XYZ file of N, CA, C and O in Angstrom:
360
model
N 149.361 43.743 92.399
C 149.717 45.198 92.573
C 151.297 45.257 92.820
O 151.734 44.354 93.788
N 151.702 46.041 92.227
C 153.391 46.332 92.275
C 153.489 47.603 93.130
O 152.838 48.480 93.220
N 154.448 47.569 94.071
C 154.726 48.787 94.960
C 155.955 49.490 94.022
O 156.238 48.858 93.038
N 156.033 50.567 94.308
C 156.965 51.373 93.856
C 158.240 50.701 93.868
O 159.187 51.104 93.099
N 158.837 50.310 95.075
C 160.056 49.389 95.440
C 160.323 48.624 94.346
O 161.407 48.239 93.709
N 159.179 47.780 94.113
C 159.257 46.568 93.150
C 159.481 47.045 91.863
O 160.356 46.553 91.103
N 158.918 48.093 91.300
C 159.079 48.634 89.828
C 160.557 48.968 89.949
O 161.122 48.992 88.831
N 160.890 50.101 90.841
C 162.071 50.413 91.062
C 163.273 49.342 90.654
O 164.377 49.460 89.806
N 163.023 48.199 91.380
C 164.253 47.198 91.221
C 164.080 46.622 89.700
O 165.195 46.350 89.266
N 162.910 46.668 88.867
C 163.046 46.158 87.501
C 163.669 47.137 86.866
O 164.490 46.785 85.718
N 163.450 48.494 87.037
C 164.326 49.663 86.165
C 165.933 49.236 86.576
O 166.798 49.593 85.602
N 166.192 49.064 87.590
C 167.550 49.027 88.051
C 168.494 48.036 87.091
O 169.688 48.099 87.184
N 167.661 47.045 86.673
C 168.519 45.850 85.989
C 168.893 46.382 84.585
O 169.370 45.640 83.776
N 168.150 47.265 83.955
C 168.490 47.630 82.521
C 169.542 48.397 82.456
O 169.953 49.605 82.816
N 170.602 48.075 81.494
C 171.660 48.662 81.278
C 172.132 49.055 79.805
O 172.686 49.924 79.569
N 171.059 48.492 78.982
C 171.484 48.782 77.570
C 170.210 48.873 76.824
O 169.197 48.040 77.118
N 169.869 49.743 75.970
C 168.684 50.182 75.280
C 169.118 50.288 73.832
O 169.911 50.994 73.620
N 168.334 49.482 72.992
C 168.115 49.474 71.535
C 166.931 49.877 71.015
O 165.986 49.140 71.195
N 166.908 50.874 70.277
C 165.776 51.485 69.472
C 165.845 50.859 68.089
O 166.649 51.550 67.281
N 165.069 49.705 67.711
C 165.058 49.179 66.554
C 164.050 49.595 65.642
O 163.315 50.615 65.865
N 163.911 48.949 64.456
C 162.734 49.293 63.374
C 161.411 49.341 64.182
O 161.068 48.656 65.251
N 160.681 50.054 63.825
C 159.192 50.617 64.431
C 159.232 51.536 65.351
O 158.191 52.281 65.606
N 160.361 51.900 66.053
C 160.563 53.050 66.863
C 160.747 54.385 66.120
O 162.040 54.241 65.434
N 160.051 55.297 66.144
C 160.332 56.708 65.380
C 160.631 57.557 66.244
O 161.164 58.570 65.896
N 160.199 57.571 67.530
C 160.148 58.702 68.421
C 160.739 58.248 70.006
O 160.262 57.410 70.259
N 161.585 58.994 70.502
C 161.762 58.873 71.874
C 161.280 60.300 72.516
O 161.688 61.184 72.196
N 160.400 59.946 73.498
C 159.484 61.106 73.823
C 160.278 61.828 75.049
O 161.406 61.448 75.631
N 159.893 62.839 75.330
C 160.319 63.786 76.351
C 160.655 63.127 77.620
O 159.560 62.608 78.166
N 161.617 63.355 78.187
C 161.948 62.711 79.404
C 161.571 61.233 79.898
O 161.447 60.726 80.980
N 161.671 60.526 78.670
C 161.560 59.105 78.700
C 162.272 58.437 79.627
O 161.983 57.453 80.326
N 163.783 58.571 79.786
C 164.711 57.965 80.521
C 165.261 58.888 81.260
O 166.320 58.479 81.846
N 164.713 60.000 81.665
C 165.398 61.264 82.460
C 165.495 60.520 83.831
O 164.364 60.504 84.488
N 166.456 60.288 84.300
C 166.605 59.659 85.921
C 166.412 60.817 86.540
O 165.471 60.402 87.701
N 166.591 62.077 86.599
C 166.100 63.073 87.447
C 164.640 62.969 87.601
O 164.425 63.379 89.119
N 164.031 63.080 86.654
C 162.411 63.241 86.833
C 161.663 62.032 87.282
O 160.886 62.138 87.955
N 162.335 60.853 86.589
C 161.666 59.390 86.958
C 162.367 58.869 88.107
O 161.422 57.981 88.776
N 163.284 58.856 88.320
C 164.283 58.035 89.499
C 164.378 56.890 88.830
O 164.816 55.939 89.528
N 164.187 56.389 87.554
C 164.337 54.959 86.984
C 165.385 55.100 86.161
O 166.093 56.236 85.907
N 165.757 53.838 85.774
C 167.018 53.793 84.839
C 168.196 54.237 85.442
O 168.982 54.845 84.653
N 168.674 54.021 86.690
C 169.871 54.295 87.037
C 171.110 53.705 86.594
O 172.415 54.464 86.506
N 171.052 52.696 85.842
C 172.025 51.782 85.550
C 172.294 51.815 83.852
O 173.155 50.966 83.536
N 171.555 52.723 83.064
C 171.715 52.546 81.795
C 173.321 52.989 81.344
O 173.899 54.040 81.560
N 174.122 52.178 80.477
C 175.259 52.245 80.082
C 175.340 52.823 78.529
O 176.309 53.398 78.285
N 174.248 51.893 78.058
C 174.613 52.236 76.479
C 173.157 52.368 75.852
O 172.226 51.569 76.142
N 173.165 53.139 74.548
C 172.006 53.379 73.897
C 172.399 53.408 72.429
O 173.554 53.799 72.090
N 171.576 52.702 71.735
C 171.667 52.396 70.087
C 170.324 52.766 69.589
O 169.278 52.521 69.850
N 170.502 53.856 68.948
C 169.338 54.505 68.221
C 169.503 54.205 66.570
O 170.483 54.620 66.076
N 168.488 53.392 66.229
C 168.308 52.882 64.982
C 167.948 54.173 63.996
O 167.699 55.089 64.067
N 168.084 53.785 62.481
C 167.546 54.565 61.553
C 166.288 55.121 61.370
O 166.231 56.160 60.727
N 165.378 54.217 62.049
C 163.830 54.794 61.937
C 163.699 56.161 62.960
O 162.717 56.613 62.838
N 164.466 56.142 63.888
C 164.149 57.379 64.722
C 164.268 58.825 64.087
O 165.383 58.941 63.588
N 163.347 59.516 64.184
C 163.201 60.647 63.485
C 163.020 61.828 64.577
O 163.174 63.151 64.224
N 162.634 61.598 65.981
C 162.461 62.403 66.847
C 163.078 62.125 68.166
O 163.006 60.957 68.607
N 163.888 62.926 68.807
C 164.515 62.658 70.237
C 163.856 64.098 70.804
O 164.471 64.982 70.464
N 162.959 64.018 71.826
C 162.394 65.106 72.489
C 163.331 65.573 73.652
O 164.147 64.942 74.177
N 163.049 66.846 74.201
C 163.546 67.240 75.195
C 163.897 66.447 76.510
O 162.909 65.663 76.828
N 165.173 66.345 77.060
C 165.358 65.509 78.276
C 165.391 64.045 77.835
O 165.260 63.707 79.175
N 165.512 63.536 76.878
C 164.993 62.403 76.880
C 166.145 61.342 77.462
O 165.677 60.533 78.343
N 167.272 61.639 77.837
C 168.181 61.068 78.439
C 168.973 61.763 79.695
O 169.949 61.333 80.320
N 168.318 63.014 79.970
C 168.896 63.858 80.926
C 169.142 63.021 82.326
O 168.579 62.252 82.760
N 170.212 63.374 82.794
C 170.779 62.723 84.347
C 171.138 61.319 84.233
O 171.070 60.727 85.499
N 171.360 60.564 83.301
C 171.644 59.355 83.286
C 173.040 59.381 83.266
O 173.881 59.161 82.408
N 173.638 59.534 84.777
C 175.115 59.548 84.840
C 175.742 58.441 84.617
O 176.959 58.520 84.328
N 175.101 57.278 84.465
C 175.900 56.190 84.258
C 175.931 55.816 82.654
O 176.799 54.885 82.215
N 175.324 56.538 81.942
C 175.399 56.549 80.345
C 176.805 56.804 79.846
O 177.452 57.820 80.156
N 177.199 55.838 79.297
C 178.686 56.132 78.569
C 178.865 56.136 77.173
O 179.636 56.971 76.628
N 178.050 55.283 76.422
C 178.076 55.427 74.921
C 176.697 55.653 74.327
O 175.658 55.122 74.710
N 176.390 56.453 73.227
C 175.449 56.655 72.654
C 175.598 56.511 71.020
O 176.711 57.199 70.658
N 175.016 55.537 70.470
C 175.283 55.349 68.964
C 174.018 55.698 68.097
O 172.898 55.387 68.366
N 174.113 56.704 67.396
C 173.062 57.157 66.472
C 173.134 56.828 64.995
O 173.995 57.510 64.310
N 172.437 55.941 64.666
C 172.620 55.651 63.209
C 171.685 56.476 62.274
O 171.969 56.629 61.127
N 170.668 57.098 62.859
C 169.699 58.094 61.950
C 170.195 59.194 61.569
O 171.023 60.016 62.319
N 170.053 59.526 60.360
C 170.404 60.714 59.812
C 169.344 61.506 59.357
O 169.528 62.548 58.380
N 168.192 61.243 59.511
C 166.947 61.889 59.091
C 165.980 62.403 60.259
O 164.899 62.295 60.480
N 166.597 63.346 61.209
C 165.983 63.641 62.377
C 164.913 65.006 61.846
O 165.512 65.865 61.004
N 163.810 64.803 62.346
C 162.789 66.028 62.243
C 162.896 66.924 63.442
O 162.763 68.104 63.137
N 163.206 66.243 64.456
C 162.951 67.126 65.749
C 164.293 66.536 66.527
O 164.141 65.282 66.968
N 165.004 67.448 66.930
C 166.133 67.047 67.940
C 165.945 68.329 69.034
O 166.212 69.316 68.820
N 165.419 67.919 70.191
C 165.168 68.820 71.109
C 166.339 69.472 71.994
O 167.496 69.332 71.312
N 166.195 70.015 73.037
C 167.294 70.486 73.918
C 167.622 69.689 75.063
O 166.631 68.993 75.616
N 168.920 69.648 75.485
C 169.179 69.010 76.509
C 168.878 67.587 76.694
O 168.575 67.015 77.999
N 168.944 66.881 75.797
C 168.604 65.284 75.684
C 169.604 64.499 76.538
O 169.112 63.517 77.141
N 171.107 64.890 76.554
C 171.917 64.043 77.253
C 172.547 65.046 78.288
O 173.565 64.808 78.780
N 171.773 66.082 78.885
C 172.302 66.849 79.978
C 172.548 66.262 81.275
O 171.731 65.202 81.538
N 173.626 66.310 81.849
C 173.751 65.617 82.955
C 174.352 64.167 83.150
O 174.629 63.533 84.011
N 174.605 63.982 81.710
C 175.312 62.689 81.501
C 176.760 62.683 81.654
O 177.457 62.806 80.546
N 177.176 62.606 82.752
C 178.676 63.018 83.108
C 179.738 61.956 82.742
O 180.807 62.190 82.563
N 179.356 60.783 82.409
C 180.016 59.644 82.047
C 180.047 59.533 80.619
O 180.718 58.453 79.737
N 179.101 60.331 79.753
C 179.151 60.300 78.363
C 180.591 60.378 77.508
O 181.169 61.399 77.927
N 180.802 59.562 76.950
C 182.064 59.815 76.050
C 181.915 60.119 74.663
O 181.042 60.006 73.911
């Protein structure tokens, strides 16, 4: 059994996220640091061609996030405030 502290430490190590083939949707608040308290050190996100949906607040409050590369040009759904509070996003 993991404690919340142990799980938090695992999320702390994640700095880069790549959504490759097979991933079509990034769900609501998936990496939202404000709601989950997780993923405090995400710096780069690459979103591949197959992603057609990014839901509301997917990456909100990820203040360490610096770059997002979106290769997909076939979005069906692009929610609101996906990157709200990402103060270091360039």
